[in-house]
């Protein structure tokens, strides 16, 4: 399919040519930022699932057949920020097509039927964004744009490559392909390198920006949902947060400690066993990958101790076991040797009971 015919089928054109019923010749294509804005409006507008899937398919074709120079070239010297914002908005609109319905409360999860339309839409979105990365990776000097969209793509991939009620084998495969394409396009070795960056010398000609991690960008996306009143309504956010945290090791974890501790404590304090154990697992990872001095700062270690200790009165043996293992490592940070030996003895006795 020719690009001008595709735009004609989508009823997208520049304002000066909007009255024409003929496909636009290539020299008269609209500015890419204008086109991306129109696509965004179409994606967030009311439509059926079949119409949305068809539109996402057209977007995928656009990324595959359009000239990369047109797709990724700013209109003017100061237009790079506008271009990046336009792509960020379009990517967010695409991801919104595969968003999960909200839980009504924190007492139970939604039934599987509530996610019936999600896997097909998620697969289509992942395929379109994989096509975007394929074209984006075929040219240089686009690292800035990649770093803008990468956190959104990673959150989408992690949401859908896990075996959950809102995924299918096809949507999981699509999400894994998206994650692999993201790593390949950015030159990241693996998921920890994607999040933390650094750790290797850049090759000759490789842009230094591609060695940056996207952990901060992912936390920016998750943070509004990771509040006391909201996190339990977003079924996937705890899984994406935990996956992200568990990929990050020292020394990259400590600078983000103030943003990683509160959600972990929220999970630990929840009454559902799976959430509590997930939170304890996150706290244990933090304890193991944060310098003792940083944990003692602002009384953090004491806060962790109090949050964990109260679970020793639980009747749930799985929770108690996970808490005790975490406490063993936390006590090394928290207390000096004379008291430490006493607490370690008591903890080991409890573990062997």
mmCIF file with all atom_site columns, C-alpha atoms in Angstrom, residues 72 182 303 346:
data_model
loop_
_atom_site.group_PDB
_atom_site.id
_atom_site.type_symbol
_atom_site.label_atom_id
_atom_site.label_alt_id
_atom_site.label_comp_id
_atom_site.label_asym_id
_atom_site.label_entity_id
_atom_site.label_seq_id
_atom_site.pdbx_PDB_ins_code
_atom_site.Cartn_x
_atom_site.Cartn_y
_atom_site.Cartn_z
_atom_site.occupancy
_atom_site.B_iso_or_equiv
_atom_site.pdbx_formal_charge
_atom_site.auth_seq_id
_atom_site.auth_comp_id
_atom_site.auth_asym_id
_atom_site.auth_atom_id
_atom_site.pdbx_PDB_model_num
ATOM 1 C CA . UNK A 1 72  ? 11.329 11.312  12.498 1.00 0.00 ? 72  UNK A CA 1
ATOM 2 C CA . UNK A 1 182 ? 13.126 -2.351  22.516 1.00 0.00 ? 182 UNK A CA 1
ATOM 3 C CA . UNK A 1 303 ? 10.463 1.787   59.657 1.00 0.00 ? 303 UNK A CA 1
ATOM 4 C CA . UNK A 1 346 ? 15.434 -16.044 68.085 1.00 0.00 ? 346 UNK A CA 1
#
